[in-house]
Tab-separated table of C-alpha atoms and ligand atoms in Angstrom:
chain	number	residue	atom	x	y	z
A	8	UNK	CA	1.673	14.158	18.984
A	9	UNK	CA	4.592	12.690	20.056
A	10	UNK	CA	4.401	9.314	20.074
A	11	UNK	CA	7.321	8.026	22.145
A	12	UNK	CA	6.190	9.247	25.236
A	13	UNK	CA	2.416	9.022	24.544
A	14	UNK	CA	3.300	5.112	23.398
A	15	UNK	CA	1.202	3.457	26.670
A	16	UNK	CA	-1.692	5.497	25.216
A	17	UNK	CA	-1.401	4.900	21.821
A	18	UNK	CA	-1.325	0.978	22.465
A	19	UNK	CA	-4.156	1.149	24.508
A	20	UNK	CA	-6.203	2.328	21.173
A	21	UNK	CA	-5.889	-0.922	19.880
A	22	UNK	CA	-7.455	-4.005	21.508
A	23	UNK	CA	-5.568	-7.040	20.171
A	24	UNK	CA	-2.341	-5.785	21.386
A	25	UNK	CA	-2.861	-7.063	24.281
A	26	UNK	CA	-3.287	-10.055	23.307
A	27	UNK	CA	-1.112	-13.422	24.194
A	28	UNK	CA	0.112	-15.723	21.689
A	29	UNK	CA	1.235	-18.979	22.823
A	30	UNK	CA	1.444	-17.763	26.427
A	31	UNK	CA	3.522	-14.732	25.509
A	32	UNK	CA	2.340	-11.562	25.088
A	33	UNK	CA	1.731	-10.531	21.099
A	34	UNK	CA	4.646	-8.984	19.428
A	35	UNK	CA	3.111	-7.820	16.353
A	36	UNK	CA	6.050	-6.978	13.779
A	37	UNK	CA	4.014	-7.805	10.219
A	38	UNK	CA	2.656	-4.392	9.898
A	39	UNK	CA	3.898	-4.315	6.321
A	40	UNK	CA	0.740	-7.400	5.507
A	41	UNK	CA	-1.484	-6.041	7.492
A	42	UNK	CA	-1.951	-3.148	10.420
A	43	UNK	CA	-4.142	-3.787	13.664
A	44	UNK	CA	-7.272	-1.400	14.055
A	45	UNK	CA	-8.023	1.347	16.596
A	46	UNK	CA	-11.058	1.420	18.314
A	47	UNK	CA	-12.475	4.130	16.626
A	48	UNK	CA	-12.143	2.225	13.619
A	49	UNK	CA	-13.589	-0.566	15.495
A	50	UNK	CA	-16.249	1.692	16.494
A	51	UNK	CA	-16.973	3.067	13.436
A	52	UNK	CA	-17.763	0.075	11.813
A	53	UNK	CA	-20.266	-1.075	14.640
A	54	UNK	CA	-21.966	2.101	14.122
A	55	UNK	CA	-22.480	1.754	10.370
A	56	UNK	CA	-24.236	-1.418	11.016
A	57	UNK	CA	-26.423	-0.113	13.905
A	58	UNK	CA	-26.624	3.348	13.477
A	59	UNK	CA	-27.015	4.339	9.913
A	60	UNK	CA	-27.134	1.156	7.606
A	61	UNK	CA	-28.396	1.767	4.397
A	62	UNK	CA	-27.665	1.711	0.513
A	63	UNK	CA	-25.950	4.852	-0.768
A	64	UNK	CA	-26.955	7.347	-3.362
A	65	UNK	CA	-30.284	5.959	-4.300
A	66	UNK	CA	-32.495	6.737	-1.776
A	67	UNK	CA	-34.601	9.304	-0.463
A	68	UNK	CA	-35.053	8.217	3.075
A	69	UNK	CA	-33.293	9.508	6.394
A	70	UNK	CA	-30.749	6.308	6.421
A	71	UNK	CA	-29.547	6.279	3.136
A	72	UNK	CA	-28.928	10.271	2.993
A	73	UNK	CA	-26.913	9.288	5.974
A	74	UNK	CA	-24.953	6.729	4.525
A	75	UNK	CA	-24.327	8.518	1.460
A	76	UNK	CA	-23.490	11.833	3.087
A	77	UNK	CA	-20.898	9.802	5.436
A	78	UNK	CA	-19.472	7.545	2.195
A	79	UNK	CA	-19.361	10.992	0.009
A	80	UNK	CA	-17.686	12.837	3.395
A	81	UNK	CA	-15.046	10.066	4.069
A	82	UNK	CA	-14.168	10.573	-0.264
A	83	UNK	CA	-13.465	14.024	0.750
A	84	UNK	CA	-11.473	13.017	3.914
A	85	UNK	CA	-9.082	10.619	1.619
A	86	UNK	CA	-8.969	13.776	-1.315
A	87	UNK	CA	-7.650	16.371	1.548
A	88	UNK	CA	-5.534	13.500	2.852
A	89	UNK	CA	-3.792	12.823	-0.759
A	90	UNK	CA	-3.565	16.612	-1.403
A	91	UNK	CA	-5.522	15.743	-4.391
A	92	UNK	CA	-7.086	18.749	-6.486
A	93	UNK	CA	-10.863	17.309	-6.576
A	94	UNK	CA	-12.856	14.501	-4.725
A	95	UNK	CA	-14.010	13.054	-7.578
A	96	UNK	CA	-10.288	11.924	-8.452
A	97	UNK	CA	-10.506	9.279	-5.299
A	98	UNK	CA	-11.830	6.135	-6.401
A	99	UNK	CA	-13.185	4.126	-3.947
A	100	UNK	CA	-11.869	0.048	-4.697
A	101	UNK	CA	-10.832	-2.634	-2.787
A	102	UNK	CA	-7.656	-2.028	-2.034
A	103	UNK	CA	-4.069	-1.190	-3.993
A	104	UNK	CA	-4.173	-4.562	-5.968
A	105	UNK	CA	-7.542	-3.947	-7.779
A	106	UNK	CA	-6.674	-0.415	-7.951
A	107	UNK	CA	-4.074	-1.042	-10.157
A	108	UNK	CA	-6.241	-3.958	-12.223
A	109	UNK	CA	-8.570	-0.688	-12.705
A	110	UNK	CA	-5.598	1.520	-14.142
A	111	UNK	CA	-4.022	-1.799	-16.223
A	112	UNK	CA	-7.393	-2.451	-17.255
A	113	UNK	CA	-8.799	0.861	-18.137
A	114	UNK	CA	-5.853	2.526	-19.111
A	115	UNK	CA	-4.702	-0.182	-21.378
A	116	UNK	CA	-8.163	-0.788	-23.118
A	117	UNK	CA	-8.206	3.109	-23.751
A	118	UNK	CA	-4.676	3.796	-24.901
A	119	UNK	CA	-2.435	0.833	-25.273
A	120	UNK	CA	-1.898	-0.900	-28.959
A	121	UNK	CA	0.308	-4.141	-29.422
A	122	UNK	CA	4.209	-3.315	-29.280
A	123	UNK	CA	3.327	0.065	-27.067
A	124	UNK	CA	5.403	-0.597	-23.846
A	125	UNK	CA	4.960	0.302	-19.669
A	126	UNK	CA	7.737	0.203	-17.504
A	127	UNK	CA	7.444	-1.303	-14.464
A	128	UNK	CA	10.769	-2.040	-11.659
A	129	UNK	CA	12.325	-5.180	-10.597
A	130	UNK	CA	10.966	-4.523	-6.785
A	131	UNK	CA	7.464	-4.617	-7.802
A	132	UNK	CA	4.898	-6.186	-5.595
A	133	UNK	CA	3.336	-9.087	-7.687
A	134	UNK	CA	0.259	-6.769	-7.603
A	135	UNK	CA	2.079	-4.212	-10.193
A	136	UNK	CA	3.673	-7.036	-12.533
A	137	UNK	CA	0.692	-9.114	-13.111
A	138	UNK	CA	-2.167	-7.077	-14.308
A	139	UNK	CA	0.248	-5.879	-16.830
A	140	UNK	CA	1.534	-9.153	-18.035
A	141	UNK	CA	-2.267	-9.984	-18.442
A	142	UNK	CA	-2.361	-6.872	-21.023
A	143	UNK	CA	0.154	-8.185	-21.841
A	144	UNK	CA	-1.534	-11.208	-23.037
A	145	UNK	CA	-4.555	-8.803	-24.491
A	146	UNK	CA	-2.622	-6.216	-26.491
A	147	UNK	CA	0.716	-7.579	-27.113
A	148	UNK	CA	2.157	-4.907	-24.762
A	149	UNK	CA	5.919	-5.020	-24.156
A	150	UNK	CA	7.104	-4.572	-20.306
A	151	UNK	CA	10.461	-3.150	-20.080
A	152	UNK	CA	12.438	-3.213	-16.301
A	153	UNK	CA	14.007	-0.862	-13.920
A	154	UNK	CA	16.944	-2.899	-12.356
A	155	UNK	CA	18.271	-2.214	-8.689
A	156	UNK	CA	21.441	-2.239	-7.078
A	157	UNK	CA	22.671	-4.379	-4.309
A	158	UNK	CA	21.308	-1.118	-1.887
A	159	UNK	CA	17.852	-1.918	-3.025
A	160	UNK	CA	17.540	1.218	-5.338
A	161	UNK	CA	16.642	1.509	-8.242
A	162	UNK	CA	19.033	2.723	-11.098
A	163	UNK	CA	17.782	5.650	-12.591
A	164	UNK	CA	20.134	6.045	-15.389
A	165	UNK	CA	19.113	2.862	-16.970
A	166	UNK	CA	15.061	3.954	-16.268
A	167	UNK	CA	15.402	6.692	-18.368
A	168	UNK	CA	17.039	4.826	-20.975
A	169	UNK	CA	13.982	2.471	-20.806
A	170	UNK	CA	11.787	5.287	-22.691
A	171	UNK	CA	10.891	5.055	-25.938
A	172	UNK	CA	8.756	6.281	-28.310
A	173	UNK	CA	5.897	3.622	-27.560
A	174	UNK	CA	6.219	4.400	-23.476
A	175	UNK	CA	2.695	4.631	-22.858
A	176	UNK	CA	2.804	4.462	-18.844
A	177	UNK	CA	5.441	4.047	-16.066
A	178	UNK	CA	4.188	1.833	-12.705
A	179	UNK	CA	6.502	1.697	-9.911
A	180	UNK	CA	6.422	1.237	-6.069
A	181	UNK	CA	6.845	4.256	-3.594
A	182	UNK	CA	8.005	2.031	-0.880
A	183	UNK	CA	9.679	-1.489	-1.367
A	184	UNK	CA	7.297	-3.942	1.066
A	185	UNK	CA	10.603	-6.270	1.213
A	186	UNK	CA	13.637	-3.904	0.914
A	187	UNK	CA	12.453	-0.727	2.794
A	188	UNK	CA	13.203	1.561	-0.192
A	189	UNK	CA	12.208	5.099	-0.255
A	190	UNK	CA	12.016	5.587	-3.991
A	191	UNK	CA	12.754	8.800	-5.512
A	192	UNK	CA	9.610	9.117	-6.578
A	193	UNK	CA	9.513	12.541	-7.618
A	194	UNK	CA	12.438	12.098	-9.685
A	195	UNK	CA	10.794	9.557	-11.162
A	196	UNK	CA	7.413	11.377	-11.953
A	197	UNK	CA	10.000	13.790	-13.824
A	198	UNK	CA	11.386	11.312	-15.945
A	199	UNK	CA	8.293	9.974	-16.737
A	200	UNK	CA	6.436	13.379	-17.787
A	201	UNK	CA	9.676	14.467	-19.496
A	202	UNK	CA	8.849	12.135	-22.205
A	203	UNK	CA	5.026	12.988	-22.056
A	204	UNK	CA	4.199	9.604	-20.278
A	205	UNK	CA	1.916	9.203	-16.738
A	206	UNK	CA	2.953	7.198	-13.759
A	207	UNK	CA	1.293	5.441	-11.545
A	208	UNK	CA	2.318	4.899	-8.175
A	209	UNK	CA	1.736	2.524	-5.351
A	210	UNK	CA	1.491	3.953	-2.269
A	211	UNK	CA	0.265	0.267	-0.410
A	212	UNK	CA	3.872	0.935	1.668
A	213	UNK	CA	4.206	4.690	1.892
A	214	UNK	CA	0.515	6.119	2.879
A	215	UNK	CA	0.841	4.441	6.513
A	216	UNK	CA	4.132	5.257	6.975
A	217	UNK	CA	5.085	8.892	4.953
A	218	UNK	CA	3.141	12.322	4.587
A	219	UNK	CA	2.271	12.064	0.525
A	220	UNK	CA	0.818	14.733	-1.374
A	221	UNK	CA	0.068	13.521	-4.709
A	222	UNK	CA	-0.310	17.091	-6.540
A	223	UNK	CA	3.430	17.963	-4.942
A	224	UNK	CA	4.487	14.158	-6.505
A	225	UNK	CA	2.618	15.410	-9.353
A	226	UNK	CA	1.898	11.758	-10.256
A	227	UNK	CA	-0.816	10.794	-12.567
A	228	UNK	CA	-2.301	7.616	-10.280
A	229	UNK	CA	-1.971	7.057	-6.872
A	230	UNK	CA	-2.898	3.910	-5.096
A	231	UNK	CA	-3.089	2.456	-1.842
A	232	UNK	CA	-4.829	0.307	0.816
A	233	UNK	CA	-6.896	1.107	3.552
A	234	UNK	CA	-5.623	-2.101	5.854
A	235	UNK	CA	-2.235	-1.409	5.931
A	236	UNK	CA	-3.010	2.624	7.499
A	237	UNK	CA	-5.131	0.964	10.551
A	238	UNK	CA	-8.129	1.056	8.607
A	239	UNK	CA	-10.674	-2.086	7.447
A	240	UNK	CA	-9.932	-4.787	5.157
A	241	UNK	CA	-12.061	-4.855	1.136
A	242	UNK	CA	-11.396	-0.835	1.075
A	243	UNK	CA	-8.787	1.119	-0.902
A	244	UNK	CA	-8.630	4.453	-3.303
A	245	UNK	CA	-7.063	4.849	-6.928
A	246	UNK	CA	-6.298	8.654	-7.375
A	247	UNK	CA	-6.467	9.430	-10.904
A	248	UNK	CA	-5.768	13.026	-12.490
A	249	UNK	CA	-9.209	14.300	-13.819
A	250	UNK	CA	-8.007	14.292	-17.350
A	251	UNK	CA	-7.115	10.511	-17.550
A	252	UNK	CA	-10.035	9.300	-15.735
A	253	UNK	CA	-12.390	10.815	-18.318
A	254	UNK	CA	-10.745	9.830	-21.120
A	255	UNK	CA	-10.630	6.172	-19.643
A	256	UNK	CA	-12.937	3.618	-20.570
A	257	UNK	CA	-14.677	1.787	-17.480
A	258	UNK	CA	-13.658	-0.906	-15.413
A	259	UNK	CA	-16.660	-3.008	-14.674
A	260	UNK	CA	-20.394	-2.513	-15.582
A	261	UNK	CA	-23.539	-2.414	-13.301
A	262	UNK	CA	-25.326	-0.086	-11.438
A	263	UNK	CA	-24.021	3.291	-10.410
A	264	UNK	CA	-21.571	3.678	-13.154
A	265	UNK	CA	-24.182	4.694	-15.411
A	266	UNK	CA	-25.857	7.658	-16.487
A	267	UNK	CA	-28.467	6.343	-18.875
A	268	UNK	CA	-29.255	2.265	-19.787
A	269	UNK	CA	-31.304	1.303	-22.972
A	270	UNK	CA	-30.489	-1.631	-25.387
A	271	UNK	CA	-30.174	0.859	-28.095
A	272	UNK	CA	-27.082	2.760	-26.355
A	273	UNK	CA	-26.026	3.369	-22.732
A	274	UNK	CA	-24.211	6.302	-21.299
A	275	UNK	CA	-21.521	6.184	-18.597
A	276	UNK	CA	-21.684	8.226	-15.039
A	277	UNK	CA	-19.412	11.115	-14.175
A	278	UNK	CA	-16.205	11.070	-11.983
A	279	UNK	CA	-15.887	8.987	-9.455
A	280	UNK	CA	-19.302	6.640	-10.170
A	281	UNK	CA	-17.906	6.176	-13.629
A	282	UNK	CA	-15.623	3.392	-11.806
A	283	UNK	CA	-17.673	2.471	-9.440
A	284	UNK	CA	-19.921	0.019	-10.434
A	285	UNK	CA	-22.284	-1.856	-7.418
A	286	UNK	CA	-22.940	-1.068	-4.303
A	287	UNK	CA	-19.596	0.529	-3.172
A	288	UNK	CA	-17.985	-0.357	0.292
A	289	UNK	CA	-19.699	2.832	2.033
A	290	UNK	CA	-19.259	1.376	5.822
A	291	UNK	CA	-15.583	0.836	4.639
A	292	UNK	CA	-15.000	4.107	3.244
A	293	UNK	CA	-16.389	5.610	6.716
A	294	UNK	CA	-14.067	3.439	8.565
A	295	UNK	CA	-11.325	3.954	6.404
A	296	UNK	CA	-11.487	8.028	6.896
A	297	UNK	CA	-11.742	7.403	10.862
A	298	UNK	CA	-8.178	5.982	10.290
A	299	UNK	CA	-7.063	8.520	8.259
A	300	UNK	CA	-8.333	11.122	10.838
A	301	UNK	CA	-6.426	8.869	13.952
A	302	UNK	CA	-3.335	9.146	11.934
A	303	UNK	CA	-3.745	12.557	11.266
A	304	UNK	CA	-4.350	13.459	14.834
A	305	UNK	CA	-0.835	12.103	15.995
A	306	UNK	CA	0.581	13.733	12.212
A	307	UNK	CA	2.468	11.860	9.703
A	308	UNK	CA	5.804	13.956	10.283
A	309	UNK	CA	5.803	12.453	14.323
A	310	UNK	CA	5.148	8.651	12.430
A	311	UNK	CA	7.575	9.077	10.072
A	312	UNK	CA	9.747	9.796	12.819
A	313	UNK	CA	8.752	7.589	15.239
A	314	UNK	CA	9.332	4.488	12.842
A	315	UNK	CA	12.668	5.573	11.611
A	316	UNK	CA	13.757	5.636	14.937
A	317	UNK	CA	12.594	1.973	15.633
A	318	UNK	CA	14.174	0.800	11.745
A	319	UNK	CA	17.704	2.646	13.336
A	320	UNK	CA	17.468	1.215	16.809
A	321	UNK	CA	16.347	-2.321	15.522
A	322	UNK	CA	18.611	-2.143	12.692
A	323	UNK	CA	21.658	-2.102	15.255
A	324	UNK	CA	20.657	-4.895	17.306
A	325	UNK	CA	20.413	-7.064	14.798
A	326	UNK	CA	23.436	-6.266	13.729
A	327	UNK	CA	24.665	-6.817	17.181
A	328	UNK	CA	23.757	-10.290	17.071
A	329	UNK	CA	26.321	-10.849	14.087
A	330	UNK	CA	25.544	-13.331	11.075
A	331	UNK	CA	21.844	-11.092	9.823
A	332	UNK	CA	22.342	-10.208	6.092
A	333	UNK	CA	20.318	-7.413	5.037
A	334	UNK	CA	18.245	-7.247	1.975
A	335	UNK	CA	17.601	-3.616	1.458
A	336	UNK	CA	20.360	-1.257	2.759
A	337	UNK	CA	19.357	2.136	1.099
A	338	UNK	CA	19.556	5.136	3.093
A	339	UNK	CA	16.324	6.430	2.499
A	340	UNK	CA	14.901	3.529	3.752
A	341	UNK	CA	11.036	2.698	5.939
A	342	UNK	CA	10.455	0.540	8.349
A	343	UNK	CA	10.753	-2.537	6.618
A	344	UNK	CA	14.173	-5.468	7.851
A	345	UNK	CA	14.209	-8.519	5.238
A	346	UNK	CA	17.062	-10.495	6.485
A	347	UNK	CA	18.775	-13.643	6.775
A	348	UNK	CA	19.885	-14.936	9.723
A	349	UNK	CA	22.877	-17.370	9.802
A	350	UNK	CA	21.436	-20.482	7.584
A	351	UNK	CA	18.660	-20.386	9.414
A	352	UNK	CA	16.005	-21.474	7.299
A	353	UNK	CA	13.358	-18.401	7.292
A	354	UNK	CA	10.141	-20.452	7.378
A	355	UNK	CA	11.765	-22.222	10.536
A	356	UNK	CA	13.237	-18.582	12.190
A	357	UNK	CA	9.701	-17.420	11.843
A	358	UNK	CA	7.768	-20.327	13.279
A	359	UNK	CA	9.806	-20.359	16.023
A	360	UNK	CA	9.892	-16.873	17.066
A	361	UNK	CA	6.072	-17.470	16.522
A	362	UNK	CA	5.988	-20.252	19.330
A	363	UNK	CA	7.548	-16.787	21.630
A	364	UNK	CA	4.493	-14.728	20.554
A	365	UNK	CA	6.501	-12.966	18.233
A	366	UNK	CA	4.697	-12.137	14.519
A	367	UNK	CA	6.762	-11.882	11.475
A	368	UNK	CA	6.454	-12.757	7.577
A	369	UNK	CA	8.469	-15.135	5.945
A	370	UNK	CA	8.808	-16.181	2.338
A	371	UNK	CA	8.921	-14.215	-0.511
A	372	UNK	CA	6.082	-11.272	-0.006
A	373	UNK	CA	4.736	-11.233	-2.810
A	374	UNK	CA	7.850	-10.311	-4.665
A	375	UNK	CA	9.724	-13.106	-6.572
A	376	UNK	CA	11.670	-10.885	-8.708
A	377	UNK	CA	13.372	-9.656	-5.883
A	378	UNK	CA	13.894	-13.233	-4.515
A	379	UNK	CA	15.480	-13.577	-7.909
A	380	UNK	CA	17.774	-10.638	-8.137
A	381	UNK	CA	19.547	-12.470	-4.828
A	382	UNK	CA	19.330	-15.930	-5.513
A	383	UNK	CA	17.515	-16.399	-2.245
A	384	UNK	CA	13.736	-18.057	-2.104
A	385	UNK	CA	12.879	-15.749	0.732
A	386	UNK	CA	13.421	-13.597	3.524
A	387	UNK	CA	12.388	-13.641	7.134
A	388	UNK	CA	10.855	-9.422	7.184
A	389	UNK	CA	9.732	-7.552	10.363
A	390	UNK	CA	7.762	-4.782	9.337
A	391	UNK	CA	6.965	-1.990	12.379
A	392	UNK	CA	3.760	0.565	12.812
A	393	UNK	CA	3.426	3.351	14.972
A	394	UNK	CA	2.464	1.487	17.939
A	395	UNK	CA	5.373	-0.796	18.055
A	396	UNK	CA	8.131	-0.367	20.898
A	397	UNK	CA	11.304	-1.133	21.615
A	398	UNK	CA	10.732	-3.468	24.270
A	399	UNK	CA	9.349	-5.422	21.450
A	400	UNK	CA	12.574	-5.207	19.070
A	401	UNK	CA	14.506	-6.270	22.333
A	402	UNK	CA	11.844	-9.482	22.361
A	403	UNK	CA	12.488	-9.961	18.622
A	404	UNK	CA	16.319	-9.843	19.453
A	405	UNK	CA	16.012	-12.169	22.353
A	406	UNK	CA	13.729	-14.467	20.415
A	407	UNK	CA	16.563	-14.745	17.446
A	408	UNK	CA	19.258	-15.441	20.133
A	409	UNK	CA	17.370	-17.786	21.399
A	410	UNK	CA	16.328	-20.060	17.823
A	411	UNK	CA	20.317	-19.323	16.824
A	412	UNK	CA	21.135	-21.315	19.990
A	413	UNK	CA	18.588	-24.394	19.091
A	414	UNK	CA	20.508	-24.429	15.918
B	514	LIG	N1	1.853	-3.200	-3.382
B	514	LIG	C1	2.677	-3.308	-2.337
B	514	LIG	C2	3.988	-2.588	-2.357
B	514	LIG	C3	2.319	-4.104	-1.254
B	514	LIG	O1	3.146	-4.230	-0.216
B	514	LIG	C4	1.081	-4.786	-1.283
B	514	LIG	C5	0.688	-5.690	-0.179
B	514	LIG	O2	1.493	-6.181	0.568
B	514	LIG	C6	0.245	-4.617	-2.386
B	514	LIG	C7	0.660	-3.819	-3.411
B	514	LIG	C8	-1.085	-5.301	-2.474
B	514	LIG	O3	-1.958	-4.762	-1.522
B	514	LIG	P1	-3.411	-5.408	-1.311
B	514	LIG	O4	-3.202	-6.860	-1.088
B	514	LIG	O5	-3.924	-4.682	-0.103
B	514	LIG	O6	-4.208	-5.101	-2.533
């Protein structure tokens, strides 16, 4: 579908955008934090709860053969949605950030020894440093560094120096949540498997925004989010290549992840239970393949599109204004602006384009390295979904002009 001239549509598939905010209407621009719902998410939650409510996999009855079918269904709607080779590959977690605690966690118990090393790049998302600097603290791992340029890309001729013969895993971003970069990611798969070692990605940025195929990428883990692709919050997939997940030790222990429990000796469940221990998320996982179906309904292709054109259009106006310095000025970039904005403190550009109505992040996003790399403690970022207009950019511009003038 195209979106530009279905827009009045589209917007009217989400409730809170019509919204007001401090007696202006909402001008949602933190899609990169979180997304806003549809209503057939919305709906799909309400009928979970009212309609077929009932624990998954154990039961016999008429409501929990629902709930399971739906929960095992929606696995199958994220598997055809990743281009992954089998459903038992998609991991249902809670989102990208304990994804990746899985991976660091599993992964390292299973193969990692002190001195082995993961690489790792100077734009990560806190949530792809930290589980590794606690293995770090386990196993005496060693994390090596891809650097970036003053672009925002990453410098691939010092990655693949970075390899050595105690690489056990590479984990970098697909798309920067502060910069905007479009890594090379297949590239970087190549690299990686060139010297025999996985990769993990994280998709948190890319899913919502880019058509992925993770058998294409050919990357060993894939994670993402389902709240930042219009879907509910506590729900979010690890892909995992069949071969890695078996041979990985689990995550947590408790019910479902096992196949037999005595005190003598207990036995592990297949793929997918095997790391998913508890009752899993299964009105989540519904909801989470309703968004996958809306976005799939308008096509990734006409998003992809549709947002680029927003980053260019918005992208000029703000330089129009005069005085914005851009963090992130790659080419292949999504739609993602960090920028400064004269000395204009960012905490006091965003609270005061909040008093318009206007939503943006400010601060460092989760992402002090990069906050390092510039010498800056944060940036003011607007972050833009499919439902976002220009008529709203023109608000944000307005709303700049107008806090530049107070200054
Ligand atoms: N990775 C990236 C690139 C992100 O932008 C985010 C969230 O902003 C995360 C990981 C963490 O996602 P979550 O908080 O949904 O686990």
């Amino acid at each position: 579908m195209e979106i530009a001239s279905n827009i009045t549509r589209i917007r009217e598939d989400f409730p809170i955008l019509t919204s007001t905010v401090h007696k202006h209407p909402l001008v949602y621009l933190d899609n990169a934090a979180t997304t806003q719902k549809p209503w057939s998410v919305i709906k799909k939650i309400e009928d979970g709860y009212t309609k077929q409510n009932a624990n998954v996999h154990r039961g016999v009855h008429f409501l929990s053969q629902m709930a399971t079918e739906a929960h095992e269904a929606a696995r199958a709607t994220v598997q055809q949605f990743l281009g992954a080779a089998h459903t038992h590959e998609i991991i249902f977690t809670r989102g990208t950030t304990e994804s990746i605690n899985l991976v660091a966690y599993s992964f390292g118990e299973t193969f990692l020894k002190q001195g082995d090393e993961v690489i790792v790049s100077e734009m990560e998302h806190h949530s792809n440093i930290v589980p590794w600097q606690l293995l770090q603290q386990r196993k005496g791992i060693i994390i090596k560094v891809i650097p970036f340029n003053q672009q925002g890309e990453l410098d691939l001729t010092e990655y693949a120096s970075l390899f050595s013969e105690r690489t056990k895993l590479v984990a970098v971003t697909h798309v920067s949540n502060v910069l905007g970069t479009i890594n090379p990611v297949k590239q970087l798969v190549q690299i990686a498997h060139k010297h025999d070692v996985p990769i993990l990605i994280d998709g948190a940025q890319s899913v919502p925004h880019i058509a992925v195929n993770v058998q294409d990428l050919n990357a060993d883990f894939y994670v993402f989010s389902g709240h930042k692709i219009y879907g509910p919050t506590g729900i979010g997939v690890l892909y995992g290549k069949e071969k890695w997940l078996d041979a990985m030790l689990p995550y947590q222990g408790g019910g479902e992840m096992i196949a037999q429990v005595s005190f003598e000796k207990t036995t592990f469940n297949e793929l997918p239970y095997k790391f998913e221990a508890g009752t899993p998320d299964f009105i989540g996982s519904t909801a989470l393949a309703e968004a996958i179906r809306y976005v799939q309904n308008i096509g990734m292709d006409q998003i992809a599109a549709y947002e680029t054109y927003l980053l260019n259009y918005a992208t000029d106006k703000l330089q129009q204004i005069g005085d914005v310095h851009f963090f992130g000025t790659s080419s292949h970039k999504s739609a993602v602006i960090s920028m400064q904005v004269g000395d204009i403190h960012h905490y006091d550009m965003g609270t005061l384009l909040d008093k318009l109505g206007i939503a943006l992040r400010t601060g460092h996003h989760c992402a002090q390295p990069i906050m390092k790399h510039y010498g800056i403690e944060g940036t003011l970022r607007a972050s833009f979904a499919l439902y976002n207009t220009t008529q709203e950019i023109d608000a944000l511009i307005a709303g700049i002009e107008r806090v530049k003038q107070l200054f």
